mmCIF file of C-alpha atoms in Angstrom:
data_model
loop_
_atom_site.group_PDB
_atom_site.id
_atom_site.type_symbol
_atom_site.label_atom_id
_atom_site.label_comp_id
_atom_site.label_asym_id
_atom_site.label_seq_id
_atom_site.Cartn_x
_atom_site.Cartn_y
_atom_site.Cartn_z
ATOM 1 C CA MET A 1 24.881 -13.323 1.099
ATOM 2 C CA LYS A 2 27.229 -10.273 0.668
ATOM 3 C CA LYS A 3 25.756 -6.886 0.340
ATOM 4 C CA GLY A 4 26.827 -6.370 -3.204
ATOM 5 C CA GLU A 5 26.315 -9.807 -4.533
ATOM 6 C CA VAL A 6 23.525 -10.093 -7.080
ATOM 7 C CA LEU A 7 20.505 -11.993 -5.860
ATOM 8 C CA PHE A 8 18.932 -13.988 -8.826
ATOM 9 C CA LEU A 9 15.221 -14.492 -8.879
ATOM 10 C CA LYS A 10 12.658 -16.030 -11.232
ATOM 11 C CA GLY A 11 9.317 -15.124 -12.477
ATOM 12 C CA ALA A 12 6.922 -12.112 -12.461
ATOM 13 C CA ALA A 13 5.400 -12.757 -8.897
ATOM 14 C CA ALA A 14 5.616 -10.083 -6.277
ATOM 15 C CA PHE A 15 7.608 -7.938 -8.638
ATOM 16 C CA ARG A 16 7.145 -4.563 -6.730
ATOM 17 C CA SER A 17 8.086 -5.908 -3.280
ATOM 18 C CA ARG A 18 11.301 -7.483 -4.832
ATOM 19 C CA VAL A 19 12.117 -4.049 -6.186
ATOM 20 C CA LEU A 20 11.326 -2.269 -2.950
ATOM 21 C CA LEU A 21 13.366 -4.640 -0.816
ATOM 22 C CA SER A 22 16.221 -4.377 -3.274
ATOM 23 C CA PHE A 23 16.536 -0.659 -2.706
ATOM 24 C CA LEU A 24 15.975 -1.003 1.064
ATOM 25 C CA SER A 25 18.533 -3.464 1.448
ATOM 26 C CA SER A 26 21.030 -1.973 -1.257
ATOM 27 C CA ARG A 27 21.194 -5.513 -2.756
ATOM 28 C CA PRO A 28 21.335 -5.905 -6.687
ATOM 29 C CA ILE A 29 18.800 -8.255 -8.167
ATOM 30 C CA GLN A 30 18.437 -9.978 -11.462
ATOM 31 C CA ILE A 31 14.979 -11.349 -12.217
ATOM 32 C CA GLU A 32 14.852 -13.920 -15.018
ATOM 33 C CA ASP A 33 12.042 -15.615 -16.887
ATOM 34 C CA ILE A 34 9.424 -12.955 -16.435
ATOM 35 C CA ARG A 35 6.465 -14.347 -18.202
ATOM 36 C CA SER A 36 8.590 -16.203 -20.684
ATOM 37 C CA ASN A 37 6.213 -19.066 -21.256
ATOM 38 C CA ILE A 38 2.821 -17.503 -22.025
ATOM 39 C CA GLY A 39 2.983 -16.763 -25.729
ATOM 40 C CA SER A 40 4.686 -14.065 -27.871
ATOM 41 C CA ASP A 41 2.070 -11.447 -27.220
ATOM 42 C CA GLY A 42 2.374 -11.514 -23.431
ATOM 43 C CA ILE A 43 5.928 -12.342 -22.552
ATOM 44 C CA GLY A 44 8.050 -9.959 -20.306
ATOM 45 C CA LEU A 45 7.423 -7.006 -18.286
ATOM 46 C CA ARG A 46 4.093 -5.020 -18.352
ATOM 47 C CA GLU A 47 3.949 -1.580 -19.133
ATOM 48 C CA TYR A 48 2.863 -0.689 -15.525
ATOM 49 C CA GLU A 49 5.753 -2.546 -14.110
ATOM 50 C CA ILE A 50 8.112 -0.504 -16.368
ATOM 51 C CA HIS A 51 6.342 2.501 -15.056
ATOM 52 C CA PHE A 52 7.063 1.394 -11.536
ATOM 53 C CA LEU A 53 10.796 1.022 -12.203
ATOM 54 C CA ARG A 54 10.757 4.481 -13.747
ATOM 55 C CA ALA A 55 9.129 5.959 -10.635
ATOM 56 C CA VAL A 56 11.506 4.181 -8.339
ATOM 57 C CA SER A 57 14.531 5.230 -10.483
ATOM 58 C CA GLN A 58 13.500 8.845 -10.435
ATOM 59 C CA LEU A 59 13.460 8.612 -6.603
ATOM 60 C CA THR A 60 17.012 7.575 -6.430
ATOM 61 C CA ASP A 61 20.380 8.486 -7.702
ATOM 62 C CA GLY A 62 23.022 6.078 -9.139
ATOM 63 C CA THR A 63 20.464 3.565 -9.974
ATOM 64 C CA SER A 64 21.155 0.963 -12.943
ATOM 65 C CA ILE A 65 18.198 -0.751 -14.675
ATOM 66 C CA GLU A 66 18.925 -3.137 -17.440
ATOM 67 C CA ILE A 67 16.055 -4.716 -19.366
ATOM 68 C CA ASN A 68 16.584 -7.152 -22.016
ATOM 69 C CA GLU A 69 14.967 -6.890 -25.633
ATOM 70 C CA SER A 70 12.084 -9.258 -24.810
ATOM 71 C CA GLY A 71 11.485 -7.789 -21.361
ATOM 72 C CA THR A 72 11.770 -11.195 -19.721
ATOM 73 C CA SER A 73 14.927 -10.212 -17.676
ATOM 74 C CA VAL A 74 15.727 -7.253 -15.603
ATOM 75 C CA LYS A 75 18.776 -6.362 -13.570
ATOM 76 C CA ILE A 76 18.606 -3.734 -11.001
ATOM 77 C CA VAL A 77 21.530 -2.209 -9.081
ATOM 78 C CA PRO A 78 20.053 0.091 -6.492
ATOM 79 C CA GLY A 79 21.287 3.623 -6.011
ATOM 80 C CA ILE A 80 20.640 5.905 -3.088
ATOM 81 C CA ILE A 81 17.118 6.948 -2.112
ATOM 82 C CA ILE A 82 17.181 10.781 -2.685
ATOM 83 C CA GLY A 83 13.467 11.716 -2.584
ATOM 84 C CA GLY A 84 12.899 15.431 -3.319
ATOM 85 C CA SER A 85 10.155 16.877 -5.652
ATOM 86 C CA LEU A 86 8.993 14.650 -8.332
ATOM 87 C CA ASN A 87 6.064 14.573 -10.802
ATOM 88 C CA PHE A 88 5.082 11.194 -12.265
ATOM 89 C CA ASP A 89 2.380 9.942 -14.570
ATOM 90 C CA CYS A 90 1.186 6.528 -13.403
ATOM 91 C CA GLY A 91 -0.784 5.747 -16.600
ATOM 92 C CA VAL A 92 -4.017 3.978 -16.623
ATOM 93 C CA GLU A 93 -3.278 0.242 -16.587
ATOM 94 C CA ARG A 94 -2.921 0.399 -12.716
ATOM 95 C CA PRO A 95 -4.243 2.785 -10.143
ATOM 96 C CA ILE A 96 -1.982 5.268 -8.341
ATOM 97 C CA GLY A 97 -2.170 3.033 -5.313
ATOM 98 C CA TYR A 98 -0.196 0.340 -7.146
ATOM 99 C CA PHE A 99 2.770 2.721 -7.169
ATOM 100 C CA LEU A 100 2.154 4.598 -3.991
ATOM 101 C CA GLU A 101 1.800 1.707 -1.412
ATOM 102 C CA MET A 102 5.328 0.509 -2.373
ATOM 103 C CA LEU A 103 6.914 4.251 -2.668
ATOM 104 C CA VAL A 104 5.759 5.238 0.779
ATOM 105 C CA PRO A 105 8.341 3.064 2.728
ATOM 106 C CA LEU A 106 10.968 4.231 0.224
ATOM 107 C CA CYS A 107 10.249 7.955 0.710
ATOM 108 C CA LEU A 108 10.429 7.603 4.522
ATOM 109 C CA PHE A 109 14.298 6.662 4.167
ATOM 110 C CA ALA A 110 15.129 9.156 1.551
ATOM 111 C CA LYS A 111 17.871 11.677 1.682
ATOM 112 C CA SER A 112 15.660 14.664 1.678
ATOM 113 C CA ARG A 113 11.866 15.175 2.233
ATOM 114 C CA THR A 114 9.779 14.024 -0.591
ATOM 115 C CA SER A 115 7.027 15.906 -2.368
ATOM 116 C CA LEU A 116 5.494 13.468 -4.963
ATOM 117 C CA THR A 117 2.815 14.453 -7.390
ATOM 118 C CA LEU A 118 1.274 11.380 -9.117
ATOM 119 C CA THR A 119 -1.302 11.454 -11.791
ATOM 120 C CA GLY A 120 -3.617 8.597 -12.883
ATOM 121 C CA ILE A 121 -6.543 6.587 -11.330
ATOM 122 C CA THR A 122 -7.076 7.552 -7.619
ATOM 123 C CA GLN A 123 -9.572 4.828 -6.720
ATOM 124 C CA SER A 124 -8.937 1.102 -6.044
ATOM 125 C CA SER A 125 -8.764 -1.974 -8.208
ATOM 126 C CA PRO A 126 -8.487 -5.653 -7.775
ATOM 127 C CA GLU A 127 -4.688 -5.147 -7.932
ATOM 128 C CA ALA A 128 -4.273 -2.218 -5.613
ATOM 129 C CA PRO A 129 -5.836 -0.015 -2.833
ATOM 130 C CA SER A 130 -7.218 3.387 -3.334
ATOM 131 C CA VAL A 131 -5.398 6.524 -2.399
ATOM 132 C CA ASP A 132 -7.950 7.174 0.330
ATOM 133 C CA SER A 133 -7.277 3.802 2.063
ATOM 134 C CA ILE A 134 -3.535 4.281 1.934
ATOM 135 C CA LYS A 135 -3.915 7.500 3.616
ATOM 136 C CA MET A 136 -6.332 6.187 6.223
ATOM 137 C CA VAL A 137 -4.791 2.690 6.782
ATOM 138 C CA ASN A 138 -1.157 2.664 5.901
ATOM 139 C CA PHE A 139 -0.658 5.966 7.588
ATOM 140 C CA GLY A 140 -2.494 4.741 10.548
ATOM 141 C CA ILE A 141 -0.191 1.619 10.733
ATOM 142 C CA LEU A 142 2.731 4.082 10.552
ATOM 143 C CA ARG A 143 1.247 5.936 13.531
ATOM 144 C CA ALA A 144 1.242 2.811 15.510
ATOM 145 C CA TRP A 145 5.113 2.580 14.948
ATOM 146 C CA GLY A 146 5.510 6.169 16.225
ATOM 147 C CA VAL A 147 5.391 8.126 12.846
ATOM 148 C CA LYS A 148 3.425 11.243 13.870
ATOM 149 C CA GLU A 149 4.919 14.076 11.725
ATOM 150 C CA SER A 150 2.368 16.328 10.305
ATOM 151 C CA THR A 151 4.386 16.214 7.009
ATOM 152 C CA LEU A 152 3.090 12.745 6.213
ATOM 153 C CA ASP A 153 0.231 13.648 4.166
ATOM 154 C CA ILE A 154 -1.745 12.842 0.912
ATOM 155 C CA LYS A 155 -3.740 15.492 -0.718
ATOM 156 C CA ILE A 156 -6.249 14.342 -3.602
ATOM 157 C CA GLN A 157 -6.232 17.293 -5.922
ATOM 158 C CA LYS A 158 -8.216 15.507 -8.595
ATOM 159 C CA ARG A 159 -10.419 12.420 -8.493
ATOM 160 C CA GLY A 160 -9.661 10.041 -11.378
ATOM 161 C CA TYR A 161 -11.765 7.120 -12.236
ATOM 162 C CA SER A 162 -11.108 4.342 -14.724
ATOM 163 C CA PRO A 163 -10.799 4.036 -17.594
ATOM 164 C CA ASN A 164 -9.145 7.345 -18.373
ATOM 165 C CA GLY A 165 -7.896 8.490 -14.959
ATOM 166 C CA GLY A 166 -7.002 12.111 -14.911
ATOM 167 C CA GLY A 167 -6.694 12.139 -11.052
ATOM 168 C CA GLN A 168 -3.926 13.909 -9.201
ATOM 169 C CA ILE A 169 -2.532 13.550 -5.691
ATOM 170 C CA LEU A 170 0.276 15.160 -3.685
ATOM 171 C CA PHE A 171 2.124 12.870 -1.272
ATOM 172 C CA THR A 172 4.530 14.403 1.146
ATOM 173 C CA SER A 173 6.785 12.418 3.411
ATOM 174 C CA PRO A 174 8.938 13.192 6.364
ATOM 175 C CA LEU A 175 12.474 11.897 6.968
ATOM 176 C CA LEU A 176 13.087 9.031 9.528
ATOM 177 C CA PRO A 177 16.653 9.244 10.557
ATOM 178 C CA ARG A 178 16.150 6.574 13.315
ATOM 179 C CA ALA A 179 14.838 3.132 13.241
ATOM 180 C CA PHE A 180 11.269 2.272 14.143
ATOM 181 C CA GLU A 181 10.491 1.410 17.732
ATOM 182 C CA PRO A 182 9.615 -2.203 18.170
ATOM 183 C CA GLN A 183 5.921 -2.846 18.869
ATOM 184 C CA GLN A 184 3.776 -5.376 20.763
ATOM 185 C CA LEU A 185 0.471 -5.437 18.927
ATOM 186 C CA ILE A 186 -1.186 -8.640 20.303
ATOM 187 C CA ASP A 187 -4.508 -7.326 21.556
ATOM 188 C CA ILE A 188 -7.070 -7.034 18.708
ATOM 189 C CA GLY A 189 -9.796 -5.262 20.525
ATOM 190 C CA LEU A 190 -13.279 -4.415 19.292
ATOM 191 C CA VAL A 191 -14.201 -1.954 16.734
ATOM 192 C CA LYS A 192 -14.850 1.428 18.386
ATOM 193 C CA LYS A 193 -15.463 3.650 15.454
ATOM 194 C CA VAL A 194 -15.955 3.782 11.628
ATOM 195 C CA ARG A 195 -14.835 6.375 9.205
ATOM 196 C CA GLY A 196 -15.351 6.393 5.529
ATOM 197 C CA ILE A 197 -15.337 8.509 2.372
ATOM 198 C CA ALA A 198 -17.930 8.166 -0.519
ATOM 199 C CA SER A 199 -16.695 10.021 -3.555
ATOM 200 C CA CYS A 200 -17.578 10.774 -7.131
ATOM 201 C CA ALA A 201 -16.418 12.550 -10.302
ATOM 202 C CA LYS A 202 -18.436 14.047 -13.030
ATOM 203 C CA LEU A 203 -21.610 12.890 -11.394
ATOM 204 C CA SER A 204 -24.392 14.422 -9.218
ATOM 205 C CA PRO A 205 -23.681 14.823 -5.565
ATOM 206 C CA SER A 206 -26.838 13.028 -4.941
ATOM 207 C CA ILE A 207 -25.104 9.820 -5.973
ATOM 208 C CA VAL A 208 -22.696 10.183 -3.024
ATOM 209 C CA ALA A 209 -25.642 10.977 -0.661
ATOM 210 C CA ARG A 210 -27.380 7.889 -1.577
ATOM 211 C CA VAL A 211 -24.224 5.749 -0.999
ATOM 212 C CA ILE A 212 -23.773 7.174 2.330
ATOM 213 C CA ASP A 213 -27.375 7.027 3.454
ATOM 214 C CA SER A 214 -27.522 3.224 2.555
ATOM 215 C CA SER A 215 -24.254 2.374 4.123
ATOM 216 C CA LYS A 216 -25.037 4.251 7.362
ATOM 217 C CA MET A 217 -28.447 2.646 7.612
ATOM 218 C CA THR A 218 -26.709 -0.676 8.189
ATOM 219 C CA LEU A 219 -23.566 0.599 10.128
ATOM 220 C CA CYS A 220 -25.485 2.659 12.672
ATOM 221 C CA LYS A 221 -27.419 -0.341 13.851
ATOM 222 C CA LEU A 222 -24.274 -1.973 14.904
ATOM 223 C CA LEU A 223 -21.704 0.716 15.464
ATOM 224 C CA PRO A 224 -22.958 4.099 16.695
ATOM 225 C CA ASP A 225 -19.864 5.856 15.906
ATOM 226 C CA ALA A 226 -19.962 5.755 12.252
ATOM 227 C CA LEU A 227 -19.220 8.687 10.020
ATOM 228 C CA ILE A 228 -18.849 8.620 6.191
ATOM 229 C CA TYR A 229 -17.602 11.928 4.417
ATOM 230 C CA SER A 230 -18.646 12.928 0.963
ATOM 231 C CA ASP A 231 -16.402 14.144 -1.839
ATOM 232 C CA ALA A 232 -18.071 15.068 -4.990
ATOM 233 C CA ARG A 233 -15.753 16.513 -7.783
ATOM 234 C CA LYS A 234 -16.643 18.496 -10.786
ATOM 235 C CA GLY A 235 -14.878 20.581 -13.393
ATOM 236 C CA SER A 236 -11.149 20.598 -13.198
ATOM 237 C CA GLU A 237 -11.101 18.463 -10.061
ATOM 238 C CA ALA A 238 -13.022 15.631 -11.615
ATOM 239 C CA GLY A 239 -10.425 13.863 -13.832
ATOM 240 C CA SER A 240 -11.280 12.279 -17.187
ATOM 241 C CA SER A 241 -13.976 9.753 -16.466
ATOM 242 C CA PRO A 242 -17.093 9.587 -14.411
ATOM 243 C CA GLY A 243 -17.379 7.181 -11.524
ATOM 244 C CA TYR A 244 -18.070 6.856 -7.800
ATOM 245 C CA SER A 245 -16.723 4.768 -4.932
ATOM 246 C CA LEU A 246 -16.955 3.890 -1.256
ATOM 247 C CA THR A 247 -14.172 3.385 1.339
ATOM 248 C CA ILE A 248 -14.953 2.253 5.002
ATOM 249 C CA VAL A 249 -12.276 1.942 7.656
ATOM 250 C CA GLY A 250 -12.838 0.614 11.187
ATOM 251 C CA GLU A 251 -10.680 1.408 14.132
ATOM 252 C CA SER A 252 -10.519 -0.967 17.133
ATOM 253 C CA THR A 253 -9.882 -0.181 20.860
ATOM 254 C CA SER A 254 -6.221 -1.332 20.229
ATOM 255 C CA ASN A 255 -5.933 0.924 17.108
ATOM 256 C CA SER A 256 -5.993 -1.935 14.688
ATOM 257 C CA LEU A 257 -7.580 -0.970 11.293
ATOM 258 C CA ILE A 258 -9.769 -2.777 8.875
ATOM 259 C CA VAL A 259 -10.809 -1.596 5.406
ATOM 260 C CA ALA A 260 -13.205 -2.455 2.725
ATOM 261 C CA GLU A 261 -13.732 -0.574 -0.370
ATOM 262 C CA GLY A 262 -15.117 -0.714 -3.798
ATOM 263 C CA VAL A 263 -15.841 1.239 -7.060
ATOM 264 C CA ALA A 264 -19.209 1.024 -8.763
ATOM 265 C CA ASN A 265 -19.404 -1.375 -11.628
ATOM 266 C CA PRO A 266 -21.182 -0.352 -14.874
ATOM 267 C CA GLY A 267 -24.857 -0.058 -14.250
ATOM 268 C CA GLU A 268 -24.579 -0.606 -10.522
ATOM 269 C CA ILE A 269 -26.879 1.653 -8.363
ATOM 270 C CA PRO A 270 -25.557 3.690 -5.365
ATOM 271 C CA GLU A 271 -27.554 1.395 -2.937
ATOM 272 C CA ASP A 272 -25.987 -1.735 -4.277
ATOM 273 C CA LEU A 273 -22.526 -0.324 -4.191
ATOM 274 C CA ALA A 274 -23.036 0.699 -0.456
ATOM 275 C CA ASN A 275 -24.569 -2.616 0.444
ATOM 276 C CA ARG A 276 -21.727 -4.553 -1.203
ATOM 277 C CA VAL A 277 -18.910 -2.692 0.534
ATOM 278 C CA THR A 278 -20.585 -2.352 3.854
ATOM 279 C CA ALA A 279 -21.357 -6.175 3.949
ATOM 280 C CA THR A 280 -17.707 -6.785 3.248
ATOM 281 C CA PHE A 281 -16.624 -4.433 5.932
ATOM 282 C CA LEU A 282 -18.966 -5.998 8.448
ATOM 283 C CA SER A 283 -17.531 -9.453 7.649
ATOM 284 C CA ARG A 284 -14.076 -8.106 8.448
ATOM 285 C CA THR A 285 -15.018 -6.694 11.941
ATOM 286 C CA ALA A 286 -14.680 -10.219 13.254
ATOM 287 C CA THR A 287 -11.108 -10.204 12.323
ATOM 288 C CA ILE A 288 -8.751 -12.237 14.464
ATOM 289 C CA GLY A 289 -5.579 -10.278 13.747
ATOM 290 C CA TRP A 290 -4.167 -6.824 14.269
ATOM 291 C CA GLY A 291 -4.495 -4.930 11.061
ATOM 292 C CA ASP A 292 -6.245 -5.605 7.848
ATOM 293 C CA SER A 293 -5.080 -8.783 5.940
ATOM 294 C CA SER A 294 -4.336 -6.648 2.903
ATOM 295 C CA ARG A 295 -1.735 -4.851 4.932
ATOM 296 C CA GLN A 296 0.130 -7.794 6.512
ATOM 297 C CA TRP A 297 3.160 -7.287 4.426
ATOM 298 C CA PHE A 298 3.418 -3.678 5.495
ATOM 299 C CA ILE A 299 3.251 -4.633 9.178
ATOM 300 C CA LEU A 300 5.962 -7.282 8.510
ATOM 301 C CA LEU A 301 8.105 -4.827 6.899
ATOM 302 C CA LEU A 302 7.883 -2.295 9.616
ATOM 303 C CA ALA A 303 8.561 -4.946 12.302
ATOM 304 C CA THR A 304 11.690 -6.036 10.212
ATOM 305 C CA LEU A 305 13.035 -2.565 9.911
ATOM 306 C CA SER A 306 12.401 -1.798 13.727
ATOM 307 C CA SER A 307 15.286 -1.422 16.203
ATOM 308 C CA GLU A 308 17.148 -4.418 17.369
ATOM 309 C CA ASP A 309 14.453 -5.730 19.789
ATOM 310 C CA ALA A 310 11.620 -8.073 19.555
ATOM 311 C CA SER A 311 8.399 -6.969 17.834
ATOM 312 C CA SER A 312 5.319 -9.213 18.191
ATOM 313 C CA ILE A 313 2.133 -8.821 16.187
ATOM 314 C CA ARG A 314 -0.911 -11.052 16.107
ATOM 315 C CA LEU A 315 -1.970 -11.452 12.565
ATOM 316 C CA GLY A 316 -4.940 -13.246 10.884
ATOM 317 C CA PRO A 317 -4.403 -16.200 8.827
ATOM 318 C CA LEU A 318 -1.440 -15.324 6.619
ATOM 319 C CA THR A 319 -2.310 -14.504 2.993
ATOM 320 C CA PRO A 320 -0.426 -16.123 0.112
ATOM 321 C CA PHE A 321 1.337 -12.823 -0.470
ATOM 322 C CA SER A 322 2.330 -12.410 3.157
ATOM 323 C CA VAL A 323 3.909 -15.979 2.942
ATOM 324 C CA GLU A 324 5.913 -14.886 -0.032
ATOM 325 C CA PHE A 325 6.855 -11.658 1.502
ATOM 326 C CA LEU A 326 8.242 -13.406 4.616
ATOM 327 C CA LYS A 327 10.453 -15.416 2.029
ATOM 328 C CA GLN A 328 11.578 -12.295 0.610
ATOM 329 C CA LEU A 329 12.530 -10.693 3.906
ATOM 330 C CA TYR A 330 14.731 -13.685 4.587
ATOM 331 C CA LEU A 331 16.384 -13.396 1.193
ATOM 332 C CA PHE A 332 17.044 -9.756 1.381
ATOM 333 C CA PHE A 333 17.640 -9.109 5.117
ATOM 334 C CA GLY A 334 18.373 -12.636 6.448
ATOM 335 C CA ILE A 335 15.556 -12.114 9.064
ATOM 336 C CA SER A 336 13.179 -14.869 10.084
ATOM 337 C CA PHE A 337 10.013 -14.516 11.995
ATOM 338 C CA ARG A 338 8.961 -16.936 14.702
ATOM 339 C CA LEU A 339 5.372 -17.919 13.762
ATOM 340 C CA LYS A 340 3.005 -19.372 16.285
ATOM 341 C CA GLU A 341 -0.443 -20.305 15.041
ATOM 342 C CA ASP A 342 -3.460 -20.383 17.383
ATOM 343 C CA GLN A 343 -5.187 -23.671 16.752
ATOM 344 C CA ASP A 344 -8.484 -22.329 18.063
ATOM 345 C CA ASN A 345 -9.018 -19.276 15.781
ATOM 346 C CA GLY A 346 -6.077 -19.542 13.119
ATOM 347 C CA SER A 347 -4.496 -16.249 14.104
ATOM 348 C CA VAL A 348 -0.650 -16.130 13.896
ATOM 349 C CA LEU A 349 1.630 -14.534 16.356
ATOM 350 C CA ALA A 350 4.672 -13.231 14.275
ATOM 351 C CA THR A 351 7.714 -12.336 16.323
ATOM 352 C CA CYS A 352 11.163 -11.069 15.018
ATOM 353 C CA ILE A 353 14.158 -9.241 16.089
ATOM 354 C CA GLY A 354 14.397 -6.026 14.008
ATOM 355 C CA ILE A 355 17.504 -5.184 12.004
ATOM 356 C CA GLY A 356 17.611 -1.601 13.288
ATOM 357 C CA PHE A 357 17.374 0.030 9.809
ATOM 358 C CA ARG A 358 18.466 3.643 9.647
ATOM 359 C CA ASN A 359 18.386 6.361 7.171
ATOM 360 C CA ILE A 360 21.976 6.162 5.986
ATOM 361 C CA ALA A 361 21.528 8.439 3.050
ATOM 362 C CA HIS A 362 20.192 11.208 5.258
ATOM 363 C CA ARG A 363 22.903 10.618 7.943
ATOM 364 C CA SER A 364 25.698 11.162 5.299
ATOM 365 C CA THR A 365 24.611 14.691 4.462
#
């Protein structure tokens, strides 16, 4: 497919990643039949998807976005990723992580350094990770690819819980004028340390203390190097709704990262939240792939963008989204991964030759 030729897609699936890859590849896209068959009250783009398009548009220059009246069709002609300083309200239908996890790779290849203030819900949801886990896990994966700039950072200025949000974060991103170096991430290793954060807003700090005590009671029996930090917010730093949550991240001897997190359900006591998240985390310590399964797409993207040599990563069984993302990488970049499944444990060795993606916008200044 020629670079300027419009890529026609259908359906609402994987909407954010399609938009992300459109801008990274500079390929115009037209998505048709977006929820066109689910009734008059639910057809077309959701408000949070329109919010996402606005956020991406504000980070770029020369972008054209056309949405039809029913919202069932959108055409995007991507412009140049310019970055810069931006304030954006993410709303409360989806947490900040829904936006941020896709904006991070965009900002790394912007024309200028990015300082992005996002407001909304800072914690996780079934659809998106928390801001904490993006900082701990996504940034950790970037470090494995050689991104060590101190300017890559997230500061949580206000904690915001559902339903009313009110959280605020500051994301700062460096520029990457050169392509990522290819990586060989085949050894999984054993979990060597655990770090976590228990946070709350508009609640007593004793809630957080109970979460930490309950979680560490289990973790320290199996993993002696386990630290969970507390972050209890009040007043102007506590957002608009009360709530509390726990994020646990484990790092292996090969720098692989696994994560489990959760937000307290209505009426759930701190000990139950701690036990629920800790049990999920421990079940994932037996992972057979490098990196958390929820970040497979991010790892595959970095391998694709790496310089023109082979990257090999041993992943766990591919998630449905990862399978779809591999198809998207082929559509937008023409890149194919060689996938070799281990019949004994189900892990997948994914190998590709990177495209040598460079920051053209920055180079042209």
